[in-house]
Every structure is written in structure tokens, then in C-alpha cells.
Amino acid sequence: MSQLEPLIADLALILICAGVMTLLFKSLKQPIVLGYIVAGFLASPNMPYMPSVTDGHGVHVWSEIGVIFLLFALGLEFSFKKILKMGAAPIIAAVAIILGMMYVGSLAGHLFGWSDMDCIYLGGMLAMSSTTIIFKAFDDMGLRNERFAGLVLSVLIIEDILAIVLMVMLSTLAVSKEFEGTQMLASILQLGFFLVLWFVVGIYLIPIFLKKAKPLMNEETLLITALALCFGMVVFASAVGFSAAFGAFVMGSILSETVEAQKIEHLVAPVKNLFGAIFFVSVGMMVDVALIVEYIVPILCIIAAIMLGHTVLSTCGFLLSGQSLKTSMQCSFSLTQIGEFAFILAGLGTSLHVTSDFLYPIVVAVSVFTTFTTPYMIRLAKPAYNVVASVLPSKWIARMESNASEETEESETNEMRQLWNAEFRNYVSIMLINSVLCLAVIAIMYYYGAPLIMGILPEPWSGFAIAFVTLFICSPFLWALMRRGGNSDNVNKLWDEGGRLERIKISACAILRLVVGAAIIAYIIGGTMPKLGMYGIFVVIAVAFIIFNSSTSKKQSDLMTKTFTENLNKREQNQ
């Protein structure tokens, strides 16, 4: 008789416990994620009265795969365009909430004498509310179509993005073990660079690939292809210094803009549910009753910090974004819990060995309690508003209730300012995207193209060849950087009908674009042909002039822009 592998026996135990607990919690109309956590506790060595898992490393690997699938599925539900359409209100509210709650969490940790790293990670965990739990609570309570519910879900999307940024920053901090402003700034710039690069290249290439392969695609091949893209990006993200979860989220967000997004989401759901369940079960395995009893006071204090912090600070954040007091309180009372990202951040701290062992079970205990109280806090929002409204002066209430309408009226009074703001955003996006693409081409040529060319041609011919190939590939991006949108109808209207200030702004943007384009050309020529010396300035000016007036570069840029725009909007057009 063959011996069963311990990993398979562990999987059987995990799924049996998870199946029983999810059915029980479903019958009690409680979030299933809590059933997974209880199942993990029952299957862990911390529960002496039941069989427990024996291969902890194998379960940990499965749980990491679960995080990848959870973030990939989150990316599939995410849309960059939706964020742009939300306006500034959710972004202002989300940033204010995260900064405020991170301070509250860090302060709470310091009051208990915990290490700096424990305090920082605790602040990050408390700053992120649970998208899954809130979404389910709104659904169960029939509040999905309420205005405040839409605003909360928008803020949660922003929080999910900022949580990815926070994960990258905390990983960097864990390696350096100290705050270094320059290193943090470099990490954020690197993150922005790769986000723009992956999104632009992904939206340009992946829909074309899926379209060409469509005759060969059935459900099986589409699922395998989607997972291949996901794990390919996971490997790539890890190779350049980001987390695996970040890579999965990026690929999910790219695929969310394709026509096949809904089908991919449907196909991936069972796989995500399986490995996601294993992840949450692994979270439950970290629950240690002895530690919870030992740290019951910090647990209760952290719960109070979440309840009070979100009800006060989040209300202020929503008020700051221009919402009325009633809407702000309804939103803030909905956010009084921690969930998935708290577990992921706690797991990150544990895997990097920078947080104490007690932090994980404390966070799990806090999450369990705040999850149970979420529906009751949502119901409490209106009575709490009535109490506050009866206490505050009526003038204050009237002022806060009129914030949103006043902001809208003010923004609609100046057509020229709106037109300029739209064109300025367009200029920034054009400069950002094309600069990133040029830098990516330069990096690829430096690491791969240059060694190959230098092995074929001697100096100085190899330098000329490297510069020519790099400039040739970059020419459509450089043309767009220096010229695209500069002669649009809106720009002409601003120039003709606007005042002197508008003309100065347009001229300044045009000069800035030329300077950035020339700087990139100078970097390419200076790095490949350093012996030109002062003559290099004339070469840079000549090359910039040629690209600026090149019809070939214009045609290539127009074709790329048209393809990218069509791919980006195709899903909406097909709906």
C-alpha cells in the first residue's frame, strides 16, 4: 500500500475543515472569510483536540499562491479609467484616511512599547478597510445603489491601489531597516515607472495577441493563457524587485481592459476561490489563543482605535473631499474594519522577519471582531448623524451640507480654466507615457542591444550604430513627446480666446516638452558617442529637428496611439 504524501493529507484536512465551517457560517449569514479563519484554527497545531497539518512549508507556499490569485482577481475587477472618472473626491478621502489611520496605528503601537517596525506595519494594517466584507455587507443590506455606498467602493479601490504601493514601500523599509527618504523616493519613482510601462505596453500588445489567438481560444485555453500571463508578470515583477502580489494585480488590471475580461474573471473564479480559501485558512492557523489572552488589552485598544479612528478621521477625510456631513458619516461608519490586506501585510512582515510573532494573531483577532460589527456600524451611521446634527450649530451643518454643490458651481463658472485643466492633464499624460517608453527602450538597448552590437562592430562605429538604432526605435515616442496635441482644437481655442496667461502656459508647456525630448536625445547620444564633445550639442539639435519634422515618425506615432486607444476603449464599445 502506497504512503500518502503529507501535503495531500494536509490539503484534505484543510478542505474538510473549510467546507464544514463555510457551510456553518453561511447558515448563520456571516462572512465566509471568517469560516476559513476558524477552519484554519481548527486545523492548526494550536488546537490540540483535532488532527493538525504537518507540512507547514507546503501550506505556506499554497497560501502565497492564494495571495497571487486574490490580487489577480482584484485587478480583473479594477479599471484605471474608472479611477480617472471618479474625480478627486475619492482620492482625497482615501489619502486622508490612510495617512490618519497609519498615524493612529503607529501611535497605538508606540504606547504599548512595541518596536518601530511593528508600529509601522500595524499602522499600515489599520489603514486598509476590507473590500470583500464591505461589498458583501452592502449587498446583504440592499445598499449597493445608495450614493454613499458608491463613494465607499470608490475609496476602497483607491485604498487597494495605495495598499500595493504601501506593500512595496514596507518591503523596501524591511530591507533597509531604516527610513531613507532618497531610497523611498527612488522606490516610488521605480514603482510609477513600471506601472506606466506595464500598463501601456500591456494594453497595446495583449489585446492584439488575444485577438489573433481568438480562433484557437476556448474556455480551457483562455484560462491557461490568462494564468500564464499572470504568473509571467509575477516572475517579472519579482525580478525587478516588486512583490509577486503586485505583479498579479498589474496583469489583472491590464486584462480588465480587454474584451475577454469578464470571461477571464468567470474562469479564474473557481481557482481563486480554492487557493484564496487556503490563504485564509493559513491565516487562521496563525491564531494562538494563548497569545490572544496575553495581548487582550492591546487587542481591545486596537479595536477601539479602529472604531473611533475611522468614525472621526474618515468623516473628516470625506468632508475634506467635499461631501456632506451625512454622507461622510455614512461612509466612515462603513469602513470600521480591517480585512484581506491586513492579513497580507501581516504575512509580509512575518515572511521578511521584521515583525514580532504576536502581531499576526492580534491582527486576526481584531479583524474577526470588526468584521462581525460591520453591519451594525453601517446601521448606526444615521442615528449617529442625527445626534451630531442636534449638537452642532445649525450654521456649521448648513455649511457642510453645501460643500459639494458649491464646489460644483464654482468649477462650472470658468470654461477657460476647465479647458486648460483638461489640456494640462493631456500634456502630462503624453509626456509621462512617452518619456517612460523612451527610457524603457534605452534600458533594453543598454542591457541587451549594446553588448550585441559592440561584439560585431568596433569603436567608434558601434557607438554610432547603438545611437542610430536607439533613436530609430524611440523616434515615434520622441515625436509624440515633443508635438502630439500641440495643435488640437482645444489648444487653438485657448490661444485665440484665452488671455495672455493662457498663451504663456501653452508656450511654457511647448518649451518644456522640447526640452525633455532634447534631454532624452542628448542622453542617448552622450552615452554612446562621448567623444563628440561640444559638437554633440549640434548633433542633438539636428536630431531633434529631424524627428520633430519627420512624417514617418508622425505616422508611426499616430498608428500606435490609434491602436492603444482602440484597445483601451474596445470593452466599453462592445458593452
XYZ file of C-alpha atoms in Angstrom:
575
model
C 0.000 0.000 0.000
C 1.481 3.356 -1.061
C 2.179 6.032 1.529
C 0.114 9.210 1.165
C 2.186 12.372 0.905
C 1.814 14.637 3.989
C 0.988 17.622 1.754
C -2.001 15.788 0.263
C -3.218 14.757 3.717
C -2.869 18.355 4.875
C -4.869 19.586 1.872
C -7.617 17.084 2.678
C -7.763 18.271 6.296
C -7.791 21.938 5.257
C -10.591 21.497 2.724
C -12.703 19.350 5.068
C -12.446 21.933 7.851
C -13.051 24.782 5.404
C -16.067 23.047 3.865
C -17.735 22.397 7.223
C -17.049 25.899 8.564
C -18.162 27.729 5.424
C -21.459 25.839 5.420
C -21.925 26.686 9.089
C -21.108 30.387 8.621
C -23.274 30.556 5.519
C -26.208 29.199 7.509
C -25.516 31.817 10.204
C -25.409 34.550 7.478
C -21.883 35.526 8.436
C -18.936 36.319 6.096
C -17.410 33.124 4.747
C -13.906 34.501 5.253
C -14.446 34.132 8.996
C -15.329 30.473 8.439
C -11.979 29.985 6.716
C -10.156 31.582 9.655
C -11.958 29.329 12.150
C -11.173 26.319 9.935
C -7.510 27.292 9.957
C -7.508 27.466 13.741
C -9.100 24.025 13.984
C -6.534 22.532 11.580
C -3.534 24.191 13.249
C -1.212 22.772 15.901
C -2.689 25.387 18.265
C -5.828 23.220 18.506
C -4.735 20.101 20.425
C -8.065 18.231 20.224
C -8.075 17.768 16.434
C -5.700 16.497 13.728
C -3.345 19.216 12.544
C -1.314 19.934 9.407
C 2.203 18.540 9.342
C 3.791 20.312 6.346
C 3.692 23.974 7.292
C 6.029 24.990 4.460
C 3.758 23.440 1.822
C 0.718 25.241 3.205
C 2.702 28.494 3.217
C 3.536 28.055 -0.489
C -0.130 27.402 -1.252
C -1.111 30.494 0.704
C 1.325 32.605 -1.352
C -0.338 31.279 -4.496
C -3.652 32.236 -2.896
C -2.468 35.828 -2.455
C -1.438 35.894 -6.129
C -4.898 34.759 -7.228
C -6.673 37.150 -4.858
C -4.712 40.128 -6.215
C -5.113 38.926 -9.804
C -8.897 38.723 -9.326
C -8.885 42.144 -7.675
C -7.066 43.534 -10.701
C -9.655 41.990 -13.033
C -12.366 43.957 -11.195
C -10.302 47.147 -11.333
C -10.200 49.757 -14.084
C -7.785 52.656 -14.441
C -10.399 54.521 -16.451
C -12.921 54.244 -13.624
C -10.410 55.871 -11.300
C -9.942 58.760 -13.721
C -13.723 59.235 -13.986
C -14.187 59.330 -10.210
C -12.664 62.757 -9.896
C -10.611 63.995 -6.982
C -13.084 63.324 -4.122
C -12.382 59.585 -3.551
C -8.637 60.135 -3.932
C -8.585 62.969 -1.374
C -10.707 60.946 1.040
C -8.621 57.768 0.640
C -5.281 59.540 1.126
C -6.571 61.412 4.200
C -7.969 58.198 5.703
C -4.817 56.172 5.106
C -2.464 58.821 6.478
C -4.690 59.405 9.514
C -5.162 55.721 10.342
C -1.476 54.925 9.820
C -0.667 57.576 12.405
C -3.287 56.175 14.802
C -1.944 52.633 14.382
C 1.672 53.676 14.830
C 0.767 55.740 17.899
C -1.112 52.800 19.437
C 1.884 50.512 18.900
C 4.286 53.002 20.483
C 2.021 53.358 23.507
C 2.454 49.617 24.125
C 6.215 49.866 23.726
C 6.411 47.840 20.511
C 9.288 48.133 18.054
C 9.275 50.773 15.328
C 8.757 48.150 12.609
C 5.790 46.618 14.478
C 4.241 50.083 14.817
C 4.732 50.916 11.134
C 3.213 47.628 9.957
C 0.337 47.980 12.452
C -0.388 51.437 11.053
C -0.491 50.020 7.527
C -2.845 47.217 8.590
C -5.274 49.582 10.317
C -5.340 51.931 7.313
C -6.874 49.379 4.920
C -10.559 48.514 5.193
C -11.914 45.244 3.805
C -13.306 45.462 0.271
C -14.725 41.921 0.440
C -16.520 42.373 3.753
C -17.956 45.823 2.937
C -19.072 44.717 -0.519
C -20.881 41.719 0.984
C -22.421 43.813 3.766
C -23.814 46.349 1.254
C -25.138 43.502 -0.867
C -26.831 41.737 2.060
C -28.340 45.011 3.359
C -29.566 46.192 -0.053
C -27.393 49.336 -0.022
C -25.392 48.790 -3.221
C -27.304 51.506 -5.120
C -27.029 54.130 -2.373
C -24.876 57.165 -3.183
C -22.656 56.750 -0.137
C -22.106 53.067 -0.996
C -20.771 54.001 -4.432
C -18.417 56.518 -2.846
C -17.201 53.947 -0.296
C -16.474 51.390 -3.023
C -14.582 54.064 -4.992
C -12.464 54.851 -1.948
C -11.834 51.133 -1.419
C -10.480 50.853 -4.965
C -8.094 53.739 -4.257
C -7.113 52.078 -0.969
C -6.365 48.829 -2.795
C -4.011 50.674 -5.150
C -2.330 52.546 -2.303
C -2.059 49.257 -0.413
C 0.029 47.880 -3.275
C 2.226 50.985 -3.055
C 2.425 50.542 0.711
C 3.479 46.898 0.310
C 6.342 47.953 -1.958
C 7.423 50.705 0.454
C 7.260 48.425 3.503
C 9.269 45.770 1.667
C 11.922 48.376 0.915
C 11.842 49.566 4.507
C 12.200 45.985 5.761
C 15.382 45.538 3.727
C 16.961 48.881 4.707
C 15.710 48.665 8.322
C 15.526 52.460 8.485
C 13.798 55.407 6.885
C 15.824 56.760 3.984
C 13.955 59.475 2.130
C 16.049 59.143 -1.025
C 15.616 55.388 -1.166
C 11.865 55.656 -0.559
C 11.538 58.278 -3.289
C 13.540 56.088 -5.657
C 11.253 53.144 -4.869
C 8.131 55.209 -5.545
C 9.578 56.521 -8.835
C 10.540 52.995 -9.835
C 7.027 51.828 -8.997
C 5.477 54.601 -11.099
C 7.840 53.879 -13.991
C 6.971 50.191 -14.151
C 3.252 50.812 -13.627
C 3.106 53.154 -16.616
C 5.338 50.909 -18.731
C 3.465 47.692 -17.997
C 0.063 49.272 -18.432
C 0.861 51.000 -21.736
C 2.716 48.042 -23.267
C 0.153 45.591 -21.911
C -2.843 47.487 -23.283
C -1.049 47.803 -26.642
C 0.138 44.191 -27.062
C -2.130 41.851 -25.071
C -5.451 42.691 -26.839
C -3.679 42.242 -30.201
C -2.394 38.836 -29.067
C -5.814 37.753 -27.770
C -7.472 38.907 -30.999
C -5.019 36.928 -33.165
C -5.405 33.837 -30.969
C -9.216 34.075 -30.688
C -9.929 31.297 -33.259
C -7.880 28.943 -31.076
C -9.411 30.055 -27.785
C -11.918 28.002 -25.847
C -12.517 28.192 -22.097
C -9.593 25.907 -21.307
C -7.009 27.668 -23.492
C -8.223 31.119 -22.370
C -7.846 30.132 -18.710
C -4.362 28.729 -19.242
C -3.326 31.786 -21.266
C -4.641 34.193 -18.615
C -2.849 32.315 -15.831
C 0.327 32.194 -17.932
C 0.214 35.974 -18.334
C -0.475 36.369 -14.611
C 2.427 34.223 -13.433
C 4.700 35.614 -16.139
C 4.112 39.087 -14.730
C 4.607 37.702 -11.205
C 8.062 36.437 -12.183
C 8.895 39.688 -13.993
C 7.750 41.841 -11.045
C 9.814 39.754 -8.622
C 12.850 40.019 -10.906
C 12.754 43.841 -10.817
C 12.279 43.975 -7.050
C 8.499 44.076 -6.520
C 6.260 41.591 -4.739
C 4.565 38.699 -6.525
C 1.164 40.047 -5.457
C 1.931 43.374 -7.133
C 2.727 41.655 -10.430
C -0.525 39.672 -10.275
C -2.528 42.838 -9.598
C -0.922 44.672 -12.535
C -1.665 41.866 -15.005
C -5.230 41.607 -13.718
C -5.725 45.357 -14.190
C -4.361 45.109 -17.756
C -6.653 42.208 -18.644
C -9.595 44.083 -17.083
C -9.465 46.499 -20.037
C -9.774 43.732 -22.645
C -12.939 42.376 -24.256
C -12.351 38.970 -22.643
C -12.084 40.409 -19.101
C -15.483 39.229 -17.889
C -14.953 35.741 -19.285
C -11.480 35.509 -17.754
C -12.861 36.650 -14.399
C -15.512 33.922 -14.583
C -12.959 31.232 -15.483
C -10.444 32.277 -12.828
C -13.051 32.494 -10.031
C -13.006 28.758 -9.055
C -9.196 28.664 -8.962
C -9.139 31.905 -6.963
C -11.731 30.531 -4.536
C -9.686 27.374 -3.948
C -6.316 28.986 -3.332
C -7.889 32.016 -1.661
C -9.549 29.663 0.801
C -6.173 28.071 1.537
C -4.711 31.526 2.154
C -7.403 32.499 4.649
C -7.158 29.082 6.295
C -3.409 29.659 6.671
C -4.292 32.967 8.352
C -6.468 31.108 10.838
C -3.600 28.719 11.534
C -1.711 31.691 12.955
C -4.319 32.236 15.673
C -2.844 31.429 19.061
C -5.351 31.584 21.908
C -2.591 31.919 24.494
C -1.179 34.957 22.698
C -4.650 36.480 22.354
C -5.256 36.102 26.073
C -1.821 37.542 26.790
C -2.424 40.541 24.498
C -6.134 41.047 25.180
C -5.592 44.646 26.307
C -3.762 45.700 23.092
C -6.414 43.874 21.046
C -9.244 45.785 22.709
C -7.359 49.069 22.388
C -6.687 48.470 18.672
C -10.371 47.661 18.116
C -11.279 50.943 19.829
C -8.682 52.778 17.723
C -10.245 51.399 14.534
C -13.793 52.255 15.605
C -13.011 55.772 16.819
C -10.294 56.473 14.279
C -12.418 55.670 11.260
C -15.591 57.304 12.552
C -13.713 60.555 13.264
C -10.777 60.685 10.851
C -12.640 59.135 7.920
C -15.524 61.558 8.413
C -13.014 64.416 8.267
C -11.449 62.891 5.160
C -14.779 62.716 3.329
C -15.666 66.240 4.469
C -12.312 67.415 3.126
C -13.181 65.849 -0.247
C -16.345 67.958 -0.436
C -19.016 65.545 0.840
C -21.878 66.483 3.131
C -21.737 65.583 6.820
C -24.429 62.907 6.498
C -22.738 61.218 3.545
C -19.351 61.479 5.234
C -20.594 59.762 8.381
C -22.349 57.014 6.416
C -19.118 56.378 4.540
C -16.883 56.441 7.601
C -19.092 54.107 9.650
C -18.880 51.594 6.785
C -15.074 51.456 6.947
C -14.638 50.373 10.564
C -12.916 47.034 9.948
C -9.712 45.512 8.630
C -9.504 42.547 6.312
C -7.604 40.979 3.434
C -4.774 43.476 3.080
C -4.172 43.483 6.825
C -3.531 39.734 6.578
C -1.335 40.197 3.516
C 0.712 42.941 5.221
C 0.977 40.848 8.370
C 2.148 37.894 6.288
C 4.662 40.149 4.533
C 6.109 41.289 7.848
C 6.315 37.699 9.089
C 7.961 36.379 5.912
C 10.540 39.193 5.962
C 11.183 38.548 9.699
C 10.754 42.208 10.593
C 7.647 41.997 12.814
C 7.105 40.227 16.122
C 5.300 36.871 16.315
C 2.433 38.312 18.352
C 1.378 40.853 15.700
C -0.212 38.380 13.278
C -2.640 36.717 15.743
C -3.512 40.130 17.215
C -4.481 41.398 13.754
C -6.525 38.270 13.061
C -8.402 38.684 16.351
C -9.091 42.360 15.609
C -10.269 41.525 12.101
C -12.669 38.840 13.328
C -14.292 41.217 15.803
C -14.539 44.201 13.436
C -15.954 42.002 10.666
C -18.823 40.907 12.918
C -19.573 44.518 13.868
C -19.528 45.945 10.303
C -23.289 45.606 9.567
C -24.164 47.105 12.925
C -21.819 50.070 12.370
C -23.405 50.731 8.953
C -26.860 50.806 10.571
C -25.556 53.073 13.338
C -24.467 55.814 10.891
C -27.843 57.568 10.543
C -28.669 57.642 14.299
C -25.137 58.929 14.962
C -25.637 61.661 12.351
C -28.916 62.699 13.995
C -27.139 63.022 17.329
C -24.267 65.038 15.865
C -26.668 67.251 13.891
C -28.603 68.024 17.067
C -25.424 69.037 18.906
C -23.530 71.067 16.295
C -24.616 74.640 15.447
C -27.043 74.772 12.534
C -24.722 77.130 10.605
C -21.961 74.505 10.661
C -24.330 71.807 9.431
C -25.656 74.009 6.626
C -22.119 74.879 5.559
C -21.001 71.255 5.466
C -24.132 70.139 3.612
C -23.496 72.710 0.869
C -19.812 71.917 0.283
C -20.342 69.589 -2.660
C -22.808 71.816 -4.542
C -20.646 74.920 -4.041
C -17.608 73.128 -5.377
C -19.529 72.047 -8.486
C -20.919 75.531 -9.129
C -17.501 77.121 -8.759
C -15.927 74.684 -11.195
C -18.558 75.357 -13.809
C -18.118 79.131 -13.875
C -14.833 79.234 -15.738
C -14.850 77.495 -19.113
C -11.304 78.515 -19.985
C -9.951 77.128 -16.733
C -11.708 73.797 -17.319
C -10.367 73.687 -20.857
C -6.846 74.427 -19.679
C -7.037 71.809 -16.906
C -8.093 69.176 -19.461
C -5.259 70.103 -21.816
C -2.731 70.204 -18.979
C -3.699 66.662 -17.954
C -3.338 65.653 -21.589
C 0.143 67.215 -21.766
C 1.230 65.472 -18.567
C -0.019 62.062 -19.721
C 1.689 62.438 -23.120
C 5.000 63.470 -21.536
C 4.846 60.772 -18.855
C 3.924 57.873 -21.128
C 6.356 58.695 -23.941
C 9.219 59.505 -21.575
C 8.742 56.137 -19.843
C 8.679 54.327 -23.195
C 11.883 56.085 -24.303
C 13.630 55.196 -21.045
C 12.476 51.584 -21.378
C 13.939 51.382 -24.906
C 17.208 52.914 -23.670
C 17.393 50.384 -20.811
C 16.755 47.437 -23.147
C 19.393 48.683 -25.594
C 21.882 49.202 -22.758
C 21.486 45.701 -21.301
C 20.862 43.651 -24.443
C 21.342 45.593 -27.689
C 24.622 47.391 -26.931
C 26.652 44.271 -25.970
C 25.456 42.544 -29.141
C 26.358 45.480 -31.415
C 29.711 46.031 -29.690
C 30.556 42.393 -30.323
C 30.009 42.906 -34.052
C 31.346 46.408 -34.778
C 34.495 48.120 -33.494
C 34.635 51.581 -31.959
C 33.535 54.204 -32.925
C 31.151 52.528 -35.378
C 29.471 50.528 -32.632
C 28.594 53.768 -30.812
C 27.069 55.255 -33.969
C 25.076 52.056 -34.556
C 23.764 51.897 -30.980
C 22.721 55.559 -31.090
C 21.041 55.149 -34.500
C 19.066 52.035 -33.507
C 18.003 53.550 -30.166
C 16.905 56.837 -31.760
C 15.112 54.998 -34.570
C 13.065 52.928 -32.112
C 12.403 55.950 -29.891
C 11.535 58.318 -32.757
C 7.705 57.799 -32.621
C 7.749 58.354 -28.862
C 10.018 61.392 -29.148
C 7.779 62.893 -31.826
C 4.702 62.400 -29.626
C 6.581 63.807 -26.632
C 7.506 66.988 -28.490
C 4.469 67.542 -30.722
C 1.335 65.441 -30.027
C -1.693 67.501 -29.065
C 0.120 70.793 -29.564
C -2.200 71.861 -32.402
C -5.508 70.475 -31.150
C -8.817 72.344 -31.318
C -8.779 72.966 -27.568
C -5.250 74.402 -27.663
C -6.164 76.655 -30.590
C -9.290 77.816 -28.735
C -7.257 78.605 -25.628
C -4.729 80.511 -27.746
C -7.351 82.505 -29.681
C -9.997 83.117 -26.987
C -7.963 82.918 -23.806
C -5.969 85.704 -22.306
C -2.284 86.369 -22.079
C -1.888 83.926 -19.194
C -3.251 81.018 -21.272
C -0.804 81.783 -24.068
C 2.078 81.881 -21.604
C 1.008 78.487 -20.174
C 0.735 76.909 -23.625
C 4.118 78.299 -24.653
C 5.732 77.103 -21.414
C 4.361 73.563 -21.921
C 5.585 73.509 -25.532
C 9.075 74.621 -24.469
C 9.134 72.079 -21.619
C 8.217 69.259 -23.997
C 11.000 70.263 -26.393
C 13.492 70.428 -23.519
C 12.527 66.960 -22.231
C 12.724 65.485 -25.734
C 16.102 67.093 -26.363
C 17.358 65.881 -22.963
C 16.473 62.266 -23.858
C 18.203 62.617 -27.251
C 21.257 64.141 -25.541
C 21.350 61.252 -23.065
C 21.317 58.715 -25.893
C 23.991 60.482 -27.957
C 26.158 61.400 -24.974
C 26.099 57.830 -23.678
C 27.011 56.209 -26.996
C 29.267 58.823 -28.593
C 31.050 60.655 -25.736
C 33.965 61.706 -27.980
C 31.786 64.223 -29.835
C 32.342 66.706 -27.009
C 30.878 70.155 -27.680
C 29.891 69.095 -31.193
C 27.351 66.814 -29.551
C 25.120 69.845 -28.858
C 24.766 70.499 -32.587
C 24.117 66.810 -33.233
C 21.370 66.800 -30.570
C 19.721 69.901 -32.086
C 19.918 68.380 -35.590
C 18.430 65.048 -34.481
C 15.645 66.788 -32.541
C 14.838 68.926 -35.602
C 14.702 65.858 -37.865
C 12.406 63.902 -35.529
C 10.251 66.966 -34.856
C 9.543 67.333 -38.600
C 9.575 63.636 -39.526
C 6.393 62.464 -41.283
C 7.462 58.839 -40.775
C 7.719 59.277 -37.010
C 4.336 61.016 -37.049
C 2.687 58.151 -38.945
C 4.168 55.542 -36.620
C 3.116 57.541 -33.555
C -0.412 58.052 -34.897
C -0.770 54.335 -35.648
C 0.444 53.323 -32.175
C -1.813 55.882 -30.486
C -4.820 54.755 -32.528
C -4.201 51.080 -31.687
C -3.718 51.837 -27.992
C -6.893 53.959 -27.826
C -8.962 51.334 -29.634
C -7.705 48.580 -27.320
C -8.388 50.725 -24.262
C -11.968 51.554 -25.280
C -12.951 48.330 -27.013
C -14.529 46.702 -23.961
C -16.804 49.700 -23.330
C -17.773 49.843 -27.012
C -18.768 46.167 -27.000
C -20.989 46.506 -23.924
